[in-house]
């Protein structure tokens, strides 16, 4: 019954707003799987993308509770429609000269990029949906992953449906 | 002309029609206090409590009794942290309270400066909204926003943190008459199709019950509720927060429902085929086991807060709006269908069933004892005040007995911490109510434990000569906890015996108030009469049966049918 939801939240870009949002989640025992925040085209508005898991009732509460926060402008559950979501990962993988070709092959398949090379390791950059990133991590693991960092998901609805501030909400 | 932040604040309060401020001074707000005395002494009545927690509860009691926002002013650091319980209390019960805290000067914020606390961070989860003002030009606008947010939609407390340099800085006073908050638009009007569906269910119902909560009081729609009941003959049960929103003496009042609700209210909800919830939120103390609650009923839920709807229980017809709007429209819809203004013989067999339940199990206690029964004290208080007093309560058995035995006929006459259950709330809340209504009888129905949590306020009532009466149901126990220990913990009274207590009569005298004690049933009435005749503050110390319990009782998590009757 628990399913993944990608929730897009437009908020006022003011101090303490992130704390309000994350505090609402922790205070009500909702889970945040990932969260990313950055300003939008309009500098006084930020967009948060929250990935969370929950039953329908929980997701309904999460959305309503978000809307109730004074600094929240607009909330949309992108999983209700078509959307594009991406995250990025940087992976430092063991790559002594004999293994470099293996790494490059995998990176190529996933259309990743090498962004740093040292004598015994490389940093791979990859962008994509969570599934793609996990698949590449799985293939790189046998070569030896030294360090790994992933961003949270960012997402937009497909087509002309806008989540911009200027649009009337809902 | 430019004036400083302190004066901007006070002029803004004047614009908002504020005439009373509760608070406590300190370094960070000394300029505001100075301005109150020097420039605004004609404008505000300032009430100096003896603890900041009490200042917030007093502002809260003032708000509950009047419907106007309660205003509170305290210093930074400990002044602010002492307001947290008061804010949380007001937040849980949706009470408009606005707290102004001093803060260290902006350049020092974050430096662990003397009396610095991140009060905005601390109170974020227990306020409807809060602000740190960082520019002098933001003060006026922020105050306007705070009033709008505190008082509209589902009301709640708002805190404004004012750094000392901002309080001292100068600007022109420019207060907006009206503002739009882009991101804050409560839904006030009911959606017509929902009203139509609700009206249909209302017409079809054979065993309806209205479940009315604090939202009816907030919305001020008690008249509409009465009209609706006249037309439909629907019986009304109230939550603890809702008491007073429908006359307790009305034949169709079922009294309170829930854990310590009346037998007939709980039975009615259990057998209902329609539950009309108005401004109530299906709290666990009301529903007991949710799956069993109003199991046979269709549910209509009117609430201004969308998050209340479908939170604890699935409802059939949600209506998000101001309760008054919904009731007006429902009444209108019924009239258009040709419903007569008086119910007359309608719902006859349901009414008969309700009466049968009433006669089957009334609220009762042993009336033959010499030792004072706490319920008897409440009954006498009710009788001797003609049911006209404003009653506040502490928390515990005292609170439940007050809710059961004092029948509230008017809105805003029962002040109690329902959601948070804050011991120490009642006395300061009574102070707030007494300030608002100097000529009314205001009584705090207290426990011997709770009263000690804000007993220092005896100095406040003395200073302002407030005739607040305190009725202590002195059982020498943290009685409600003891009752649970008796029922569910094999009579192991773990740390609930509080016989070691001050002599409350002497304590009253020490503060310059009158203290009276009764130890036998026949002393109760004369004592109350004496207290009511006394123009100043009085403590009535009723030494009551130590082990009396509150019944009926639905054990936590059980279905409402599983009432323990005595
Ligand atoms: C501040 C606070 N601490 C603890 C509790 C838990 N509690 C609920 S009722 C109660 C006992 C209250 O005792 P008393 O005031 O004597 O009232 P009684 O139940 O005896 O009437 C306690 C400790 C509470 N509600 N509030
Ligand atoms: Mg007690």
XYZ file of C-alpha atoms and ligand atoms in Angstrom:
763
model
C 0.000 0.000 0.000
C 2.973 2.315 0.513
C 4.020 3.953 -2.694
C 6.596 6.470 -3.802
C 5.455 10.031 -4.293
C 7.361 12.938 -5.740
C 5.984 16.128 -4.298
C 6.869 19.490 -5.705
C 6.601 22.354 -3.243
C 6.951 26.002 -4.138
C 7.898 28.045 -1.104
C 8.820 31.585 -0.269
C 12.574 31.934 -0.263
C 12.874 33.140 3.327
C 14.975 32.104 6.317
C 13.538 29.209 8.293
C 11.255 27.899 5.567
C 13.245 24.700 5.066
C 13.107 24.151 8.821
C 9.335 24.611 8.770
C 8.915 22.036 6.038
C 11.346 19.474 7.416
C 10.056 20.082 10.956
C 6.516 19.348 9.799
C 7.708 16.013 8.387
C 9.664 14.976 11.473
C 7.100 16.295 13.950
C 4.340 14.250 12.352
C 6.474 11.187 11.789
C 6.274 11.414 7.996
C 9.299 10.161 6.153
C 11.487 12.175 3.784
C 13.314 9.895 1.405
C 15.053 12.739 -0.337
C 14.746 16.481 -0.480
C 16.263 19.065 -2.767
C 15.830 22.815 -2.633
C 16.957 25.687 -4.822
C 15.668 29.065 -5.943
C 13.514 29.257 -9.052
C 13.561 31.855 -11.832
C 12.043 34.195 -9.360
C 14.624 34.735 -6.621
C 12.047 35.035 -3.848
C 10.560 31.635 -4.629
C 12.279 28.291 -4.112
C 11.242 24.910 -5.320
C 11.550 21.846 -3.145
C 11.234 18.354 -4.460
C 10.367 15.887 -1.743
C 10.369 12.169 -2.348
C 8.378 10.278 0.233
C 6.697 6.918 0.721
C 3.322 6.391 2.284
C -0.222 5.125 2.028
C -2.772 7.235 0.236
C -4.060 8.638 3.521
C -0.572 9.611 4.658
C 0.251 11.285 1.359
C -3.028 13.206 1.532
C -2.083 14.411 5.027
C 1.427 15.349 3.911
C 0.079 17.459 1.087
C -2.544 19.153 3.243
C -0.075 19.807 6.034
C 2.355 21.326 3.538
C -0.371 23.578 2.160
C -1.184 24.682 5.681
C 2.306 26.101 6.234
C 2.150 29.842 5.783
C 5.278 30.094 3.617
C 4.160 27.411 1.199
C 2.859 28.738 -2.110
C 1.918 25.612 -3.984
C 2.053 21.866 -3.530
C 1.716 19.286 -6.265
C 1.970 15.525 -6.173
C 3.785 14.920 -9.450
C 3.152 11.210 -9.212
C -0.491 11.940 -10.006
C 0.504 12.668 -13.600
C 3.353 12.444 -16.068
C 6.590 13.886 -14.844
C 10.323 13.817 -15.350
C 12.555 13.204 -12.377
C 16.302 13.160 -12.217
C 19.017 12.853 -9.693
C 22.746 12.993 -9.975
C 25.467 10.907 -8.413
C 29.215 11.329 -8.120
C 31.003 8.013 -7.648
C 34.681 7.669 -6.817
C 35.585 4.268 -8.109
C 38.867 2.337 -7.820
C 40.561 2.457 -11.214
C 44.164 1.451 -11.442
C 45.430 1.551 -15.002
C 44.453 -2.055 -15.675
C 40.815 -1.423 -14.699
C 40.273 1.969 -16.334
C 38.873 0.478 -19.509
C 36.256 -1.450 -17.519
C 35.131 1.695 -15.779
C 34.990 3.651 -19.018
C 32.873 0.995 -20.665
C 30.286 1.050 -17.903
C 30.257 4.828 -17.807
C 29.756 4.919 -21.521
C 26.760 2.605 -21.403
C 25.067 4.864 -18.891
C 26.143 8.014 -20.672
C 27.978 9.140 -17.593
C 31.065 11.316 -17.510
C 34.480 11.059 -15.956
C 35.033 14.294 -14.104
C 38.259 13.520 -12.230
C 41.112 11.102 -12.667
C 43.795 10.177 -10.147
C 46.445 7.486 -10.379
C 44.263 4.852 -8.756
C 40.716 6.214 -8.939
C 38.248 8.173 -11.023
C 35.145 10.181 -10.235
C 32.152 9.318 -12.378
C 29.228 11.684 -12.803
C 25.870 10.275 -13.733
C 22.440 11.798 -14.130
C 19.159 9.990 -14.460
C 16.235 8.430 -12.749
C 16.850 6.572 -9.527
C 16.719 3.216 -11.352
C 19.456 4.122 -13.779
C 21.706 5.405 -11.043
C 21.200 2.318 -8.982
C 21.940 0.107 -11.984
C 25.233 1.815 -12.632
C 26.189 1.677 -8.973
C 25.498 -2.032 -9.046
C 27.815 -2.532 -12.006
C 30.559 -0.378 -10.522
C 30.434 -2.045 -7.129
C 32.570 -5.069 -8.061
C 35.300 -2.682 -9.232
C 35.358 -1.052 -5.825
C 33.407 2.083 -4.974
C 35.473 4.281 -2.657
C 32.952 7.057 -2.107
C 29.525 7.938 -3.331
C 27.265 10.937 -3.167
C 23.767 11.361 -4.562
C 21.605 14.441 -4.831
C 17.953 14.239 -4.003
C 15.472 13.963 -6.814
C 14.443 17.041 -8.793
C 11.331 16.824 -10.882
C 8.951 18.708 -13.171
C 5.641 17.664 -14.686
C 5.711 16.839 -18.382
C 3.959 18.874 -21.033
C 2.589 22.313 -20.467
C 1.344 21.819 -16.962
C 3.280 24.398 -15.068
C 4.002 24.484 -11.384
C 5.039 28.085 -11.564
C 4.000 30.637 -9.000
C 2.102 32.808 -11.469
C -0.342 30.050 -12.372
C -3.539 29.876 -10.351
C -3.088 27.026 -7.903
C -4.655 23.587 -8.390
C 7.787 61.869 12.334
C 9.863 58.860 13.164
C 9.214 56.809 16.263
C 11.057 53.837 17.663
C 10.183 50.188 17.210
C 8.669 50.001 20.677
C 6.229 52.772 19.851
C 5.479 51.333 16.439
C 4.541 48.083 18.149
C 2.269 49.796 20.647
C 0.597 51.982 18.054
C -0.004 48.938 15.915
C -1.632 47.204 18.865
C -3.849 50.231 19.322
C -4.842 50.075 15.672
C -5.832 46.466 16.235
C -8.089 47.477 19.097
C -5.944 45.893 21.783
C -6.503 47.305 25.257
C -4.949 44.670 27.498
C -1.426 43.251 27.545
C -0.228 40.436 29.769
C 3.474 40.144 30.344
C 6.706 40.271 32.236
C 9.658 42.621 31.718
C 13.357 42.106 31.095
C 16.382 43.700 29.491
C 15.519 42.993 25.894
C 12.066 44.583 26.117
C 12.779 47.352 28.585
C 12.193 49.984 25.885
C 8.713 48.632 25.185
C 7.813 48.649 28.864
C 9.189 52.153 29.128
C 7.028 53.277 26.224
C 3.944 51.622 27.718
C 4.298 53.673 30.877
C 5.513 56.927 29.362
C 3.400 57.177 26.227
C 0.601 54.634 26.312
C -0.545 54.473 29.919
C -4.033 55.579 28.856
C -4.247 53.063 26.075
C -3.401 49.746 27.634
C -4.140 47.937 30.803
C -0.934 46.062 31.539
C -1.185 42.957 33.694
C 2.050 41.871 35.289
C 1.810 38.162 35.966
C 4.383 36.425 38.120
C 5.520 33.952 35.488
C 5.598 34.187 31.695
C 3.736 30.888 31.337
C 0.883 32.433 33.274
C 0.990 35.525 31.058
C 0.348 33.386 27.978
C -2.384 31.357 29.692
C -3.993 34.592 30.874
C -3.908 35.985 27.330
C -5.363 32.667 26.183
C -8.141 32.778 28.802
C -8.892 36.350 27.746
C -9.098 35.201 24.131
C -11.353 32.237 24.898
C -13.695 34.325 26.998
C -13.945 37.251 24.560
C -13.167 35.892 21.109
C -10.572 38.636 20.726
C -6.858 37.841 20.437
C -4.873 37.735 23.685
C -1.657 39.722 23.753
C 1.464 38.859 25.653
C 4.832 40.587 25.969
C 7.948 38.995 27.475
C 11.693 39.306 27.372
C 14.279 37.269 25.476
C 15.829 33.949 26.506
C 14.098 32.559 29.603
C 11.172 34.939 29.105
C 10.583 33.366 25.734
C 11.189 29.773 26.769
C 8.716 30.190 29.617
C 6.013 30.893 27.040
C 6.393 27.561 25.276
C 3.805 25.637 27.314
C 1.362 28.502 26.933
C 1.866 28.577 23.177
C 1.532 24.817 22.855
C -1.667 24.958 24.907
C -3.148 27.673 22.694
C -1.973 25.912 19.550
C -3.642 22.619 20.402
C -6.931 24.378 21.145
C -6.743 26.857 18.222
C -6.729 30.001 20.348
C -5.601 33.358 18.934
C -2.754 34.505 21.132
C 0.012 36.805 19.979
C 3.252 36.681 21.911
C 5.934 39.322 21.506
C 9.363 38.311 22.718
C 12.438 40.471 23.045
C 15.575 39.216 21.361
C 19.242 40.145 21.634
C 20.362 42.816 19.149
C 20.672 41.514 15.567
C 24.490 41.699 15.464
C 24.627 39.372 18.468
C 22.141 36.762 17.214
C 23.852 33.410 17.018
C 26.654 34.392 19.388
C 25.237 32.759 22.506
C 24.723 36.263 23.811
C 23.316 36.854 27.291
C 19.673 35.746 27.408
C 19.688 34.620 23.828
C 17.442 31.759 22.782
C 16.377 30.734 19.293
C 12.756 31.228 20.240
C 11.555 31.172 16.644
C 13.201 27.777 16.231
C 11.907 26.542 19.556
C 8.310 27.587 18.949
C 7.999 26.739 15.269
C 6.064 23.524 15.921
C 3.797 25.034 18.578
C 2.706 28.227 16.824
C 0.534 28.714 13.788
C 3.317 30.916 12.496
C 6.185 32.936 13.893
C 8.545 35.710 12.884
C 11.907 37.169 13.643
C 11.792 40.844 12.680
C 15.107 41.857 11.158
C 14.386 45.351 9.883
C 12.621 48.251 11.502
C 10.595 48.717 8.327
C 9.161 45.216 8.709
C 7.655 45.662 12.186
C 4.287 47.164 11.278
C 3.640 44.840 8.406
C 4.646 41.789 10.400
C 2.291 42.713 13.226
C -0.578 43.109 10.776
C 0.173 39.686 9.318
C 0.362 38.176 12.775
C -3.121 39.432 13.650
C -4.588 38.159 10.413
C -2.994 34.749 10.792
C -3.786 34.382 14.497
C -7.446 35.341 14.163
C -8.632 33.910 10.867
C -9.078 30.454 9.405
C -8.372 27.993 12.154
C -7.013 30.450 14.720
C -3.818 29.868 16.621
C -0.925 31.494 18.425
C 1.656 33.595 16.604
C 4.978 34.704 18.020
C 6.973 37.755 16.964
C 10.590 37.985 18.046
C 11.895 41.550 18.289
C 15.635 42.182 18.558
C 16.536 45.011 20.857
C 18.202 47.128 18.164
C 15.038 46.915 16.084
C 12.960 47.977 19.079
C 15.218 51.006 19.443
C 15.572 51.902 15.764
C 13.277 54.562 14.325
C 10.910 54.660 11.397
C 7.724 56.327 10.264
C 4.563 54.686 11.507
C 2.753 53.299 8.543
C 0.265 50.631 9.465
C -1.626 48.821 6.721
C -5.380 48.783 7.217
C -5.718 45.601 5.256
C -3.286 43.163 3.799
C -3.307 40.223 1.462
C -1.113 37.339 2.399
C -0.466 35.679 -0.930
C 0.190 32.272 0.556
C -2.566 32.270 3.168
C -6.163 31.956 2.021
C -8.408 29.959 4.344
C -11.469 28.475 2.683
C -14.455 30.191 4.270
C -17.317 29.278 1.967
C -18.851 25.854 1.644
C -18.843 24.053 -1.673
C -22.531 23.974 -2.803
C -22.595 20.320 -3.988
C -21.329 19.174 -0.584
C -24.082 21.147 1.099
C -26.644 19.521 -1.163
C -25.338 16.041 -0.354
C -25.252 16.831 3.352
C -28.805 18.190 3.266
C -29.939 14.981 1.638
C -28.349 12.847 4.351
C -29.841 15.136 6.986
C -33.324 14.674 5.582
C -32.979 10.914 5.433
C -31.495 10.400 8.890
C -33.470 8.405 11.429
C -30.911 8.340 14.226
C -28.829 11.491 13.776
C -26.352 13.000 16.223
C -24.586 16.326 16.020
C -21.028 16.125 17.319
C -20.046 19.731 18.028
C -16.555 20.911 18.897
C -14.625 24.056 19.675
C -14.975 25.165 16.061
C -18.601 26.118 16.737
C -17.403 28.566 19.390
C -14.607 29.906 17.207
C -16.965 30.403 14.327
C -19.579 31.989 16.578
C -22.386 29.911 15.093
C -24.129 28.758 18.283
C -27.304 30.611 17.233
C -27.326 28.861 13.882
C -26.760 25.558 15.640
C -29.762 26.202 17.862
C -31.914 27.087 14.847
C -30.752 23.969 13.057
C -31.631 21.799 16.057
C -35.047 23.429 16.350
C -35.770 22.552 12.758
C -34.395 19.057 12.716
C -34.686 17.773 16.269
C -31.126 16.491 16.043
C -29.586 15.835 19.464
C -26.203 17.423 20.217
C -23.208 15.959 21.939
C -20.221 18.169 22.562
C -16.517 17.671 22.917
C -14.724 19.074 25.947
C -13.762 22.040 23.768
C -17.289 22.440 22.498
C -19.071 22.717 25.846
C -21.182 25.869 25.880
C -21.699 25.931 22.109
C -25.141 24.416 22.685
C -27.084 24.913 25.918
C -26.203 22.150 28.363
C -29.709 22.381 29.830
C -31.447 21.937 26.469
C -33.489 18.720 26.320
C -31.592 17.705 23.192
C -28.171 18.164 24.783
C -26.557 14.783 25.377
C -23.641 16.275 27.261
C -20.056 15.452 26.493
C -18.982 12.344 24.585
C -15.802 10.310 24.676
C -13.614 8.870 27.390
C -15.548 10.503 30.233
C -18.628 11.289 28.220
C -22.152 10.519 29.304
C -23.617 7.077 28.726
C -26.340 8.459 26.482
C -23.919 10.482 24.347
C -21.668 7.515 23.726
C -24.576 5.182 23.131
C -26.161 7.660 20.744
C -22.993 7.983 18.680
C -22.703 4.231 18.642
C -26.190 3.732 17.287
C -26.372 6.786 15.074
C -27.060 6.479 11.364
C -25.806 10.004 10.732
C -23.078 11.920 12.516
C -22.849 15.616 11.768
C -19.432 16.737 12.992
C -19.046 20.499 13.270
C -15.694 22.034 14.154
C -14.455 18.893 15.849
C -11.446 16.803 14.945
C -12.114 13.206 16.008
C -9.514 13.304 18.764
C -8.561 9.939 20.289
C -10.112 10.939 23.633
C -13.398 11.333 21.769
C -13.381 8.375 19.419
C -11.829 5.645 21.506
C -11.137 2.829 19.060
C -11.518 4.645 15.735
C -12.649 1.607 13.776
C -15.643 1.279 16.076
C -16.528 4.952 16.296
C -19.946 5.807 14.848
C -19.598 2.598 12.906
C -23.173 2.577 11.645
C -23.261 6.214 10.678
C -22.693 8.223 7.576
C -20.444 11.097 8.573
C -20.623 14.715 7.498
C -17.583 16.672 8.636
C -17.568 20.456 8.649
C -14.185 21.954 9.443
C -12.233 24.974 8.344
C -8.952 23.093 8.469
C -8.512 20.695 5.534
C -5.920 18.711 7.509
C -8.587 17.768 10.074
C -10.601 16.039 7.404
C -9.864 12.360 6.694
C -7.058 12.546 9.272
C -8.341 10.142 11.902
C -11.471 8.838 10.296
C -12.924 8.390 6.811
C -15.905 10.672 6.336
C -18.624 10.578 3.692
C -19.214 14.271 3.135
C -16.310 16.590 3.947
C -17.133 20.294 3.961
C -14.180 22.629 4.316
C -15.385 26.065 5.381
C -16.344 28.304 8.257
C -18.906 26.348 10.302
C -21.241 29.326 10.295
C -21.382 29.394 6.528
C -22.095 25.668 6.371
C -24.873 25.853 8.969
C -26.488 28.862 7.323
C -26.490 27.091 3.994
C -27.787 23.849 5.451
C -30.622 25.699 7.161
C -31.380 27.459 3.899
C -31.343 24.171 1.997
C -33.764 22.625 4.491
C -36.081 25.617 4.260
C -36.128 25.406 0.508
C -37.203 21.817 0.816
C -40.094 23.060 2.890
C -38.835 21.875 6.242
C -40.831 23.548 9.015
C -39.135 25.714 11.615
C -40.084 23.443 14.478
C -39.321 19.777 14.531
C -42.444 18.974 16.547
C -43.011 15.234 16.575
C -40.047 14.440 14.347
C -37.565 11.702 15.263
C -39.911 10.608 17.997
C -38.646 7.084 18.477
C -35.008 8.220 18.420
C -35.770 10.817 21.084
C -37.482 8.133 23.131
C -34.403 5.948 22.852
C -32.190 8.827 23.997
C -34.399 9.367 27.019
C -34.286 5.663 27.807
C -30.488 5.730 27.771
C -30.550 8.779 29.960
C -32.695 7.073 32.531
C -30.707 3.880 32.316
C -27.430 5.488 33.356
C -27.298 8.978 34.711
C -24.171 10.671 35.954
C -24.225 9.823 39.626
C -22.343 9.746 42.891
C -23.043 8.741 46.480
C -25.145 11.494 48.019
C -25.292 10.043 51.499
C -21.759 10.653 52.675
C -20.508 13.107 55.197
C -17.184 13.234 53.482
C -17.325 15.635 50.544
C -17.816 14.170 47.109
C -16.061 16.320 44.492
C -19.028 16.072 42.137
C -21.223 17.564 44.830
C -18.962 20.607 45.007
C -19.378 21.215 41.283
C -23.129 20.724 41.518
C -23.309 23.290 44.305
C -21.103 25.728 42.413
C -23.468 25.356 39.479
C -26.519 25.885 41.613
C -25.187 28.819 43.613
C -23.919 30.679 40.546
C -27.149 29.913 38.630
C -24.962 28.359 35.974
C -23.799 31.839 35.023
C -20.154 31.766 36.041
C -17.177 31.609 33.745
C -15.473 28.375 34.709
C -11.866 27.544 34.023
C -10.310 24.270 35.039
C -7.008 22.708 35.722
C -6.345 19.222 34.378
C -7.277 15.844 35.760
C -10.357 14.649 37.588
C -11.267 18.222 38.536
C -11.512 19.083 34.844
C -13.697 16.100 33.976
C -16.058 16.624 36.893
C -16.392 20.276 35.921
C -17.210 19.218 32.360
C -19.770 16.684 33.550
C -21.548 18.529 36.342
C -21.497 22.207 35.417
C -24.009 22.687 32.627
C -22.793 25.389 30.302
C -25.574 27.297 28.617
C -23.557 30.048 26.966
C -20.595 30.019 24.638
C -17.173 31.071 25.900
C -17.920 30.339 29.546
C -15.830 27.183 29.865
C -12.062 27.588 29.634
C -10.059 24.404 29.711
C -6.912 23.028 28.185
C -8.396 20.282 26.061
C -5.765 19.348 23.532
C -2.578 19.674 25.517
C -4.069 19.021 28.949
C -1.914 21.596 30.688
C -1.936 21.472 34.482
C -1.516 25.044 35.677
C -3.686 26.475 32.912
C -6.862 27.187 34.828
C -5.837 29.824 37.323
C -4.066 32.185 34.918
C -6.815 31.602 32.337
C -9.328 32.695 34.974
C -7.281 35.852 35.467
C -7.514 36.606 31.749
C -11.271 36.055 31.765
C -11.769 38.161 34.888
C -9.826 41.037 33.325
C -12.158 40.871 30.332
C -15.292 40.543 32.473
C -14.706 42.305 35.777
C -18.320 41.873 36.849
C -18.739 38.202 36.151
C -18.106 35.409 38.581
C -14.974 33.600 37.445
C -14.059 30.337 39.126
C -11.072 28.087 38.568
C -12.048 24.515 39.363
C -8.707 23.129 40.433
C -6.896 20.058 41.653
C -4.472 20.188 44.532
C -1.679 19.177 42.165
C -2.417 21.519 39.280
C -3.000 24.613 41.357
C 0.569 24.420 42.588
C 1.839 24.784 39.030
C 0.903 28.456 38.817
C 0.068 29.297 42.419
C 2.375 32.341 42.284
C -0.425 34.122 40.395
C -2.118 34.767 43.729
C 0.127 37.817 43.784
C -1.303 38.942 40.446
C -4.929 38.647 41.558
C -4.014 40.466 44.738
C -2.215 43.264 42.924
C -5.102 43.939 40.546
C -7.729 43.021 43.095
C -9.311 40.478 40.815
C -12.124 38.568 42.492
C -11.106 35.241 40.935
C -12.293 32.279 42.992
C -10.356 29.047 43.144
C -12.160 25.859 44.142
C -9.583 23.193 44.951
C -10.931 19.649 44.894
C -8.278 18.559 47.336
C -7.892 14.799 47.176
C -4.234 14.634 48.148
C -3.515 12.863 44.908
C -2.621 13.467 41.324
C -6.057 12.016 41.112
C -6.510 11.252 37.446
C -3.224 9.411 37.272
C -4.109 7.612 40.494
C -7.396 6.540 38.955
C -5.523 4.936 36.052
C -3.191 3.251 38.512
C -6.193 1.926 40.402
C -7.833 0.617 37.236
C -4.934 -0.542 35.128
C -1.844 -0.775 37.362
C -2.991 -2.970 40.277
C -3.432 -0.087 42.695
C 0.273 0.706 42.687
C 0.117 4.430 43.310
C 3.526 5.254 41.909
C 4.347 8.814 42.943
C 0.850 10.196 42.827
C 0.374 10.817 46.546
C 0.750 14.554 47.151
C -0.541 14.837 50.693
C 2.551 16.863 51.447
C 1.168 20.169 50.303
C 0.875 23.686 51.613
C -2.014 24.612 53.861
C -4.010 26.334 51.129
C -5.898 28.513 53.584
C -2.705 29.885 55.041
C -1.210 30.155 51.612
C -4.090 32.332 50.472
C -3.624 34.452 53.561
C 0.096 34.732 52.917
C -0.746 36.364 49.594
C -3.359 38.600 51.188
C -6.306 36.631 49.822
C -9.047 34.849 51.710
C -8.709 31.131 52.340
C -11.628 28.898 53.329
C -11.776 25.188 54.014
C -14.570 22.634 54.072
C -14.146 19.068 55.216
C -17.776 17.933 55.485
C -20.597 17.876 52.972
C -22.771 20.258 54.951
C -20.018 22.870 54.988
C -19.846 23.102 51.212
C -22.801 25.375 50.558
C -22.096 27.979 53.244
C -18.480 28.079 52.189
C -19.325 28.742 48.551
C -21.799 31.444 49.571
C -19.155 33.105 51.701
C -16.640 32.981 48.865
C -19.113 34.442 46.373
C -19.920 37.281 48.758
C -16.268 38.153 49.145
C -15.243 40.943 46.788
C -11.613 39.819 46.390
C -9.797 36.616 45.490
C -10.657 33.502 47.492
C -9.255 30.009 47.697
C -11.861 27.410 48.602
C -10.107 24.298 49.830
C -12.538 21.381 49.620
C -11.056 18.356 51.300
C -12.772 15.664 49.259
C -13.044 11.897 49.163
C -9.524 10.864 48.239
C -10.323 7.931 46.018
C -13.386 9.093 44.143
C -13.152 8.289 40.432
C -14.450 9.877 37.225
C -17.097 7.742 35.549
C -18.248 6.625 33.042
C -14.858 5.801 31.634
C -13.875 4.326 28.311
C -10.388 2.839 28.655
C -7.900 4.369 26.205
C -8.199 2.670 22.822
C -11.418 0.810 23.647
C -14.657 1.267 21.782
C -17.141 3.783 23.204
C -19.468 0.889 24.012
C -17.013 -0.447 26.548
C -17.833 2.085 29.225
C -16.876 1.353 32.791
C -19.917 2.713 34.545
C -18.819 2.996 38.149
C 1.952 19.932 33.175
C 1.383 18.560 33.305
N 2.118 17.573 33.878
C 1.607 16.342 34.014
C 0.355 16.051 33.574
C -0.216 14.639 33.724
N -1.397 14.660 34.589
C -2.660 14.648 34.104
S -3.817 14.736 35.279
C -2.658 14.756 36.513
C -3.056 14.832 37.942
C -3.550 16.166 38.312
O -3.682 16.214 39.702
P -4.611 17.274 40.398
O -4.327 18.619 39.876
O -4.538 17.117 41.857
O -6.029 16.891 39.825
P -6.999 15.683 40.198
O -6.900 14.704 39.071
O -6.561 15.110 41.505
O -8.335 16.327 40.255
C -1.378 14.685 35.963
C -0.140 14.622 36.738
C -0.365 17.098 32.963
N -1.578 16.920 32.468
N 0.164 18.332 32.870
Mg -5.704 16.046 43.170
